[in-house]
């Protein structure tokens, strides 16, 4: 017996987003006060992300017969991430060069207010800083701060150590499995309040920034959304077809999570639910546990598209002509900076500032042009990153011969 339509989660979230937009348009002051609803929901989810990753990874690694598999899966994942991320950057640059969303602005950089972007340009994270940040100062600190890569690092070490104990470690492994069941039960209960979080977050966004702020830069936003759609349904669509499934079916399968990401502008808000669904889809627990958390720092397809298009938009808007070599330099640097600021507040803007810094021809002050719409673009960035990580996990599972194709086809054909 099917649920009544009003009890279906994605319908509730969609309705909540619509109501949030209406409140944001017609009751701006009240809408801004609703921010705690969205922030509170995101905090509830972030609260359990660390234990979800820890339990999933430890259980997966400790249950492996072949320990070398961890390094193999990680290596394949990183190779896949780099190849797909490069495609994302190239597509973003091609579309920006064809559509030229910044052409005609004729902005004088001297007239732009640098104070609005100062907090983003001051943050510089080198590759060494990023690598050192993976190692937590204390065991508990990684969980307390909610650092995904640090928790993943601890979980891998813990899982390895547990696997070497053999039968002596089995009681601990069983305990981790039981805790995992409790954590995922919490996830299912917390997802019931997702509509409230999506409503509050969307109302705040529209009330704070206003739909009117979108009009002057509609061409850039439209170009960016179009590029992300091309990437998801063409590039990832081809990858999915080669793997043996339909990208359309997959998007429908994770529609509830996508709507939560849309409403909250945070891909982390649906991370635990995505991991659970990928396991139900036929992916092995160990692959899901390794690929999804790693992808949140290394597989940022939407962020890569954003950086490529935003950099060229600023150049076009300020009439800064770029040579092909300079554009290729931006592409190369963006591949590194997109990893260097993962997990940092305002990461999209910080990585953009770091990327522009290597091409003196483009005035960094031009970033002020897109500050007003960055919040609206972050939603599409998060959605693209989210779908990309889901597809990556299925691909790596198939690559490792740990994907139940029968389960995959059955689950995707339900809707």
Coordinates of C-alpha atoms in Angstrom, one line a residue:
X1 CA 0.0 0.0 0.0
X2 CA 1.4 3.3 -1.1
X3 CA 1.8 6.2 1.3
X4 CA -0.5 9.2 0.9
X5 CA 1.3 11.9 -1.2
X6 CA 1.5 14.3 1.7
X7 CA 3.5 11.7 3.8
X8 CA 6.2 11.3 1.1
X9 CA 9.4 13.1 2.3
X10 CA 10.4 14.6 -1.0
X11 CA 6.9 16.1 -1.5
X12 CA 7.0 17.6 2.0
X13 CA 10.5 19.1 1.3
X14 CA 9.4 20.5 -2.1
X15 CA 6.3 22.1 -0.5
X16 CA 8.5 23.5 2.3
X17 CA 10.9 25.1 -0.2
X18 CA 8.0 26.6 -2.1
X19 CA 6.6 28.1 1.2
X20 CA 10.0 29.3 2.1
X21 CA 10.3 31.2 -1.2
X22 CA 6.9 32.8 -0.7
X23 CA 7.7 33.9 2.9
X24 CA 11.1 35.2 1.7
X25 CA 9.4 37.3 -1.0
X26 CA 6.5 38.7 0.9
X27 CA 7.7 38.8 4.5
X28 CA 11.4 39.5 4.3
X29 CA 12.1 40.6 7.9
X30 CA 10.2 37.5 9.3
X31 CA 12.0 35.3 6.8
X32 CA 15.4 36.4 7.9
X33 CA 14.5 35.4 11.5
X34 CA 13.8 31.9 10.3
X35 CA 17.5 31.2 9.8
X36 CA 17.8 29.1 13.0
X37 CA 15.4 26.5 11.5
X38 CA 17.8 25.8 8.6
X39 CA 21.0 26.2 10.7
X40 CA 19.6 23.9 13.4
X41 CA 18.7 21.1 10.9
X42 CA 22.2 21.3 9.4
X43 CA 23.8 21.1 12.8
X44 CA 21.6 18.1 13.7
X45 CA 22.9 16.2 10.6
X46 CA 26.5 17.4 11.0
X47 CA 26.3 16.1 14.6
X48 CA 26.1 12.5 13.4
X49 CA 28.2 12.7 10.2
X50 CA 31.4 11.8 12.1
X51 CA 30.1 8.7 13.8
X52 CA 28.4 7.6 10.6
X53 CA 31.7 7.8 8.7
X54 CA 33.7 6.2 11.5
X55 CA 31.4 3.2 12.0
X56 CA 30.9 2.6 8.2
X57 CA 34.7 2.8 7.4
X58 CA 35.8 0.7 10.4
X59 CA 33.2 -1.9 9.8
X60 CA 34.1 -2.1 6.1
X61 CA 37.9 -2.2 6.5
X62 CA 37.9 -4.6 9.5
X63 CA 35.6 -6.9 7.6
X64 CA 37.8 -7.1 4.5
X65 CA 39.9 -10.2 3.9
X66 CA 42.3 -8.3 1.7
X67 CA 43.8 -5.3 3.5
X68 CA 45.5 -4.1 0.3
X69 CA 42.1 -3.4 -1.1
X70 CA 41.8 -0.2 1.0
X71 CA 44.8 1.3 -0.9
X72 CA 43.5 0.0 -4.2
X73 CA 40.1 1.5 -3.7
X74 CA 41.5 4.8 -2.5
X75 CA 43.9 5.0 -5.5
X76 CA 41.1 4.3 -8.0
X77 CA 38.9 6.9 -6.4
X78 CA 41.5 9.6 -6.5
X79 CA 42.3 8.8 -10.2
X80 CA 38.6 8.9 -11.0
X81 CA 38.1 12.2 -9.1
X82 CA 41.0 13.9 -11.0
X83 CA 39.8 12.8 -14.4
X84 CA 36.2 13.9 -13.8
X85 CA 37.2 17.2 -12.1
X86 CA 39.3 18.0 -15.1
X87 CA 36.3 17.5 -17.3
X88 CA 34.2 19.8 -15.1
X89 CA 36.8 22.6 -15.3
X90 CA 37.2 22.3 -19.1
X91 CA 33.4 22.3 -19.6
X92 CA 33.1 25.4 -17.4
X93 CA 35.8 27.3 -19.3
X94 CA 34.3 26.3 -22.7
X95 CA 30.8 27.5 -21.8
X96 CA 32.1 30.7 -20.3
X97 CA 34.1 31.4 -23.5
X98 CA 31.1 30.7 -25.7
X99 CA 28.4 32.5 -23.8
X100 CA 30.7 35.2 -22.3
X101 CA 28.3 36.1 -19.4
X102 CA 30.6 39.0 -18.2
X103 CA 30.8 40.7 -21.6
X104 CA 29.3 44.2 -21.6
X105 CA 29.7 45.0 -17.9
X106 CA 32.7 47.2 -18.5
X107 CA 33.4 47.5 -14.8
X108 CA 36.3 49.6 -13.6
X109 CA 38.1 47.5 -10.8
X110 CA 39.1 50.8 -9.0
X111 CA 35.4 51.4 -8.2
X112 CA 34.8 48.1 -6.5
X113 CA 34.6 47.7 -2.8
X114 CA 37.4 45.3 -1.6
X115 CA 36.2 45.3 2.0
X116 CA 33.3 43.0 1.2
X117 CA 35.6 40.3 0.0
X118 CA 38.6 40.9 2.3
X119 CA 37.8 38.0 4.6
X120 CA 38.0 35.6 1.7
X121 CA 41.2 36.9 0.1
X122 CA 43.1 36.7 3.4
X123 CA 42.7 32.9 3.7
X124 CA 45.5 31.0 1.9
X125 CA 45.8 27.2 2.3
X126 CA 48.8 25.6 0.7
X127 CA 48.9 21.9 -0.3
X128 CA 51.1 21.2 2.7
X129 CA 48.6 22.9 5.0
X130 CA 45.8 20.8 3.6
X131 CA 47.8 17.6 4.0
X132 CA 48.8 18.5 7.6
X133 CA 45.2 19.3 8.4
X134 CA 44.2 15.7 7.7
X135 CA 46.1 14.7 10.9
X136 CA 44.0 15.7 13.9
X137 CA 45.7 17.1 17.0
X138 CA 43.8 14.6 19.2
X139 CA 41.7 11.5 18.6
X140 CA 38.6 13.2 20.0
X141 CA 39.3 16.6 18.4
X142 CA 38.5 15.2 14.9
X143 CA 35.0 14.2 16.1
X144 CA 34.5 17.4 18.1
X145 CA 35.3 19.6 15.1
X146 CA 33.5 17.5 12.6
X147 CA 36.4 17.3 10.2
X148 CA 35.4 14.7 7.7
X149 CA 38.9 13.9 6.4
X150 CA 40.3 13.7 9.9
X151 CA 37.6 11.3 11.0
X152 CA 38.2 9.2 7.8
X153 CA 42.0 9.1 8.6
X154 CA 41.3 7.9 12.2
X155 CA 38.7 5.3 11.0
X156 CA 41.1 3.9 8.4
X157 CA 43.8 3.5 11.1
X158 CA 41.3 2.0 13.6
X159 CA 39.9 -0.4 11.0
X160 CA 43.4 -1.6 9.9
X161 CA 44.4 -2.1 13.5
X162 CA 41.2 -4.0 14.3
X163 CA 41.6 -6.3 11.3
X164 CA 45.0 -7.3 12.5
X165 CA 43.6 -8.6 15.8
X166 CA 41.6 -11.3 14.1
X167 CA 39.2 -13.1 16.5
X168 CA 40.3 -10.9 19.4
X169 CA 38.9 -7.9 17.6
X170 CA 35.6 -9.5 16.7
X171 CA 33.7 -8.2 19.8
X172 CA 34.8 -4.7 19.0
X173 CA 33.7 -5.0 15.4
X174 CA 30.3 -6.4 16.5
X175 CA 30.0 -3.4 18.8
X176 CA 30.8 -1.0 16.0
X177 CA 28.2 -2.7 13.8
X178 CA 25.5 -2.4 16.5
X179 CA 26.4 1.3 17.1
X180 CA 26.1 1.8 13.3
X181 CA 22.5 0.5 13.3
X182 CA 21.6 3.0 16.1
X183 CA 23.3 5.9 14.2
X184 CA 21.4 5.1 11.0
X185 CA 18.2 4.8 13.0
X186 CA 18.9 8.4 14.2
X187 CA 19.5 9.5 10.6
X188 CA 16.0 8.2 9.6
X189 CA 14.4 10.0 12.5
X190 CA 16.2 13.3 11.9
X191 CA 15.3 13.3 8.2
X192 CA 11.7 13.6 9.2
X193 CA 12.3 17.2 10.2
X194 CA 14.1 18.0 6.9
X195 CA 11.1 19.9 5.5
X196 CA 11.4 22.3 8.5
X197 CA 15.1 22.8 7.9
X198 CA 14.6 23.4 4.1
X199 CA 11.8 25.9 4.8
X200 CA 13.8 27.9 7.2
X201 CA 17.0 27.9 5.1
X202 CA 15.2 28.9 1.8
X203 CA 13.1 31.6 3.5
X204 CA 16.2 33.1 5.0
X205 CA 18.1 33.1 1.7
X206 CA 15.3 34.8 -0.3
X207 CA 14.5 37.2 2.5
X208 CA 18.2 38.1 3.1
X209 CA 19.4 38.5 -0.5
X210 CA 16.1 39.0 -2.4
X211 CA 15.2 37.7 -5.8
X212 CA 15.9 41.2 -7.2
X213 CA 19.6 40.6 -6.6
X214 CA 19.5 37.9 -9.2
X215 CA 18.4 40.0 -12.2
X216 CA 21.6 41.9 -13.0
X217 CA 23.7 38.7 -13.0
X218 CA 21.0 36.4 -14.4
X219 CA 23.2 35.6 -17.4
X220 CA 26.0 34.2 -15.2
X221 CA 23.6 32.2 -13.1
X222 CA 21.8 30.8 -16.1
X223 CA 25.1 29.9 -17.7
X224 CA 26.3 28.2 -14.5
X225 CA 23.1 26.2 -14.0
X226 CA 23.1 25.2 -17.7
X227 CA 26.7 24.0 -17.5
X228 CA 26.1 22.0 -14.3
X229 CA 23.1 20.3 -16.0
X230 CA 25.2 19.5 -19.1
X231 CA 27.9 18.0 -16.8
X232 CA 25.5 15.9 -14.8
X233 CA 23.3 14.6 -17.7
X234 CA 26.0 14.4 -20.4
X235 CA 29.3 13.7 -18.7
X236 CA 28.1 11.8 -15.7
X237 CA 25.3 10.4 -17.9
X238 CA 27.9 8.8 -20.2
X239 CA 29.9 7.5 -17.1
X240 CA 26.7 6.0 -15.7
X241 CA 25.7 4.3 -19.0
X242 CA 29.1 2.8 -19.3
X243 CA 28.7 1.5 -15.7
X244 CA 25.3 0.0 -16.5
X245 CA 22.7 2.4 -15.1
X246 CA 20.7 5.5 -16.1
X247 CA 21.7 8.9 -14.6
X248 CA 18.0 9.9 -14.8
X249 CA 17.0 6.9 -12.7
X250 CA 19.7 7.6 -10.3
X251 CA 18.7 11.2 -9.8
X252 CA 15.1 10.1 -9.2
X253 CA 16.4 7.6 -6.7
X254 CA 18.1 10.2 -4.6
X255 CA 15.5 12.9 -5.2
X256 CA 14.7 13.4 -1.4
X257 CA 18.4 14.0 -0.7
X258 CA 18.7 16.4 -3.6
X259 CA 15.8 18.5 -2.4
X260 CA 17.3 18.7 1.1
X261 CA 20.6 19.8 -0.4
X262 CA 18.7 22.4 -2.5
X263 CA 16.8 23.7 0.5
X264 CA 19.8 23.9 2.8
X265 CA 22.5 24.8 0.2
X266 CA 24.7 22.1 2.0
X267 CA 25.6 18.8 0.5
X268 CA 26.6 17.6 4.0
X269 CA 23.0 17.8 5.2
X270 CA 22.2 14.7 3.2
X271 CA 25.6 12.8 3.5
X272 CA 24.4 10.1 6.0
X273 CA 21.3 9.4 4.0
X274 CA 23.3 9.2 0.7
X275 CA 25.6 6.6 2.3
X276 CA 22.7 4.5 3.4
X277 CA 20.9 4.7 0.1
X278 CA 24.1 3.7 -1.9
X279 CA 24.4 0.6 0.3
X280 CA 20.8 -0.3 -0.4
X281 CA 21.6 0.3 -4.1
X282 CA 24.1 -2.6 -4.1
X283 CA 27.4 -0.9 -3.3
X284 CA 29.6 -2.5 -0.7
X285 CA 29.8 -0.8 2.7
X286 CA 33.6 -0.6 2.5
X287 CA 33.6 1.2 -0.8
X288 CA 30.8 3.6 0.3
X289 CA 32.6 4.4 3.5
X290 CA 35.9 5.3 1.7
X291 CA 34.6 7.0 -1.5
X292 CA 31.8 9.2 -0.2
X293 CA 33.8 11.0 2.6
X294 CA 36.9 11.3 0.4
X295 CA 34.8 12.7 -2.4
X296 CA 33.5 15.6 -0.2
X297 CA 37.1 17.0 -0.4
X298 CA 38.5 15.7 -3.6
X299 CA 35.5 15.3 -6.0
X300 CA 34.0 18.8 -6.1
X301 CA 32.6 18.9 -9.7
X302 CA 30.2 21.8 -9.1
X303 CA 32.9 23.9 -7.3
X304 CA 35.3 23.3 -10.2
X305 CA 32.7 24.5 -12.8
X306 CA 31.9 27.5 -10.6
X307 CA 35.6 28.5 -10.3
X308 CA 36.3 28.2 -14.0
X309 CA 33.2 30.2 -14.9
X310 CA 33.5 32.8 -12.1
X311 CA 37.2 33.5 -13.0
X312 CA 36.4 34.1 -16.7
X313 CA 33.3 36.1 -15.8
X314 CA 35.4 38.5 -13.7
X315 CA 37.9 38.8 -16.5
X316 CA 35.2 39.5 -19.0
X317 CA 33.4 42.0 -16.8
X318 CA 36.6 44.0 -16.1
X319 CA 37.7 43.8 -19.8
X320 CA 40.8 41.8 -18.8
X321 CA 41.9 39.9 -21.9
X322 CA 43.3 36.4 -21.2
X323 CA 45.6 34.4 -23.4
X324 CA 45.0 30.6 -23.9
X325 CA 48.0 30.0 -21.7
X326 CA 46.6 32.1 -18.9
X327 CA 43.3 30.2 -19.1
X328 CA 45.1 26.9 -18.9
X329 CA 47.0 28.2 -15.9
X330 CA 43.7 29.0 -14.2
X331 CA 42.6 25.5 -15.0
X332 CA 45.7 23.9 -13.5
X333 CA 45.7 26.0 -10.3
X334 CA 42.0 25.5 -9.8
X335 CA 42.5 21.7 -9.7
X336 CA 44.8 22.3 -6.7
X337 CA 43.0 25.1 -4.9
X338 CA 39.6 23.3 -5.0
X339 CA 41.1 20.7 -2.6
X340 CA 43.1 23.2 -0.5
X341 CA 40.1 24.9 1.1
X342 CA 37.7 22.0 1.5
X343 CA 35.8 22.2 4.8
X344 CA 36.5 26.0 5.2
X345 CA 33.6 28.4 5.5
X346 CA 33.1 30.3 2.2
X347 CA 35.3 27.7 0.4
X348 CA 34.0 28.6 -3.0
X349 CA 35.0 32.2 -2.7
X350 CA 38.3 31.4 -1.0
X351 CA 39.4 29.0 -3.7
X352 CA 38.3 31.6 -6.3
X353 CA 40.5 34.2 -4.7
X354 CA 43.5 31.8 -4.6
X355 CA 43.0 31.0 -8.3
X356 CA 42.7 34.6 -9.4
X357 CA 45.9 35.5 -7.5
X358 CA 48.0 33.5 -10.0
X359 CA 46.8 35.6 -12.9
X360 CA 47.6 39.3 -12.1
X361 CA 45.7 40.4 -15.2
X362 CA 42.4 39.6 -13.5
X363 CA 41.7 42.0 -10.6
X364 CA 40.7 40.1 -7.4
X365 CA 38.4 43.0 -6.6
X366 CA 36.2 41.8 -9.4
X367 CA 35.0 39.0 -7.0
X368 CA 32.8 41.7 -5.4
X369 CA 30.6 41.5 -8.5
X370 CA 29.4 38.0 -7.7
X371 CA 29.3 38.2 -3.9
X372 CA 25.5 39.0 -4.0
X373 CA 24.6 35.9 -6.0
X374 CA 27.1 33.5 -4.5
X375 CA 24.6 32.1 -2.1
X376 CA 22.2 31.2 -4.9
X377 CA 25.0 29.6 -6.9
X378 CA 26.1 27.6 -3.9
X379 CA 22.9 25.5 -4.1
X380 CA 23.7 24.4 -7.7
X381 CA 27.4 23.7 -6.6
X382 CA 26.2 21.5 -3.8
X383 CA 23.7 19.6 -6.0
X384 CA 26.4 18.9 -8.6
X385 CA 28.9 17.8 -6.0
X386 CA 26.3 15.6 -4.4
X387 CA 25.3 13.8 -7.6
X388 CA 29.0 13.5 -8.6
X389 CA 29.9 11.7 -5.4
X390 CA 27.0 9.3 -5.7
X391 CA 27.9 8.3 -9.2
X392 CA 31.6 8.0 -8.3
X393 CA 30.7 5.5 -5.5
X394 CA 28.7 3.3 -7.9
X395 CA 31.5 3.5 -10.5
X396 CA 34.2 2.5 -8.0
X397 CA 32.0 -0.3 -6.6
X398 CA 31.6 -1.7 -10.1
X399 CA 35.3 -1.2 -10.8
X400 CA 36.1 -3.2 -7.6
X401 CA 33.5 -5.9 -8.6
X402 CA 31.6 -5.1 -5.4
X403 CA 28.4 -3.8 -7.0
X404 CA 25.3 -6.0 -7.0
X405 CA 23.9 -5.2 -10.5
X406 CA 20.6 -7.0 -9.8
X407 CA 20.0 -4.9 -6.7
X408 CA 21.0 -1.8 -8.6
X409 CA 18.6 -2.4 -11.4
X410 CA 15.8 -3.4 -9.0
X411 CA 16.1 -0.3 -6.8
X412 CA 16.4 2.1 -9.7
X413 CA 13.4 0.7 -11.5
X414 CA 11.0 1.0 -8.5
X415 CA 10.1 4.7 -9.2

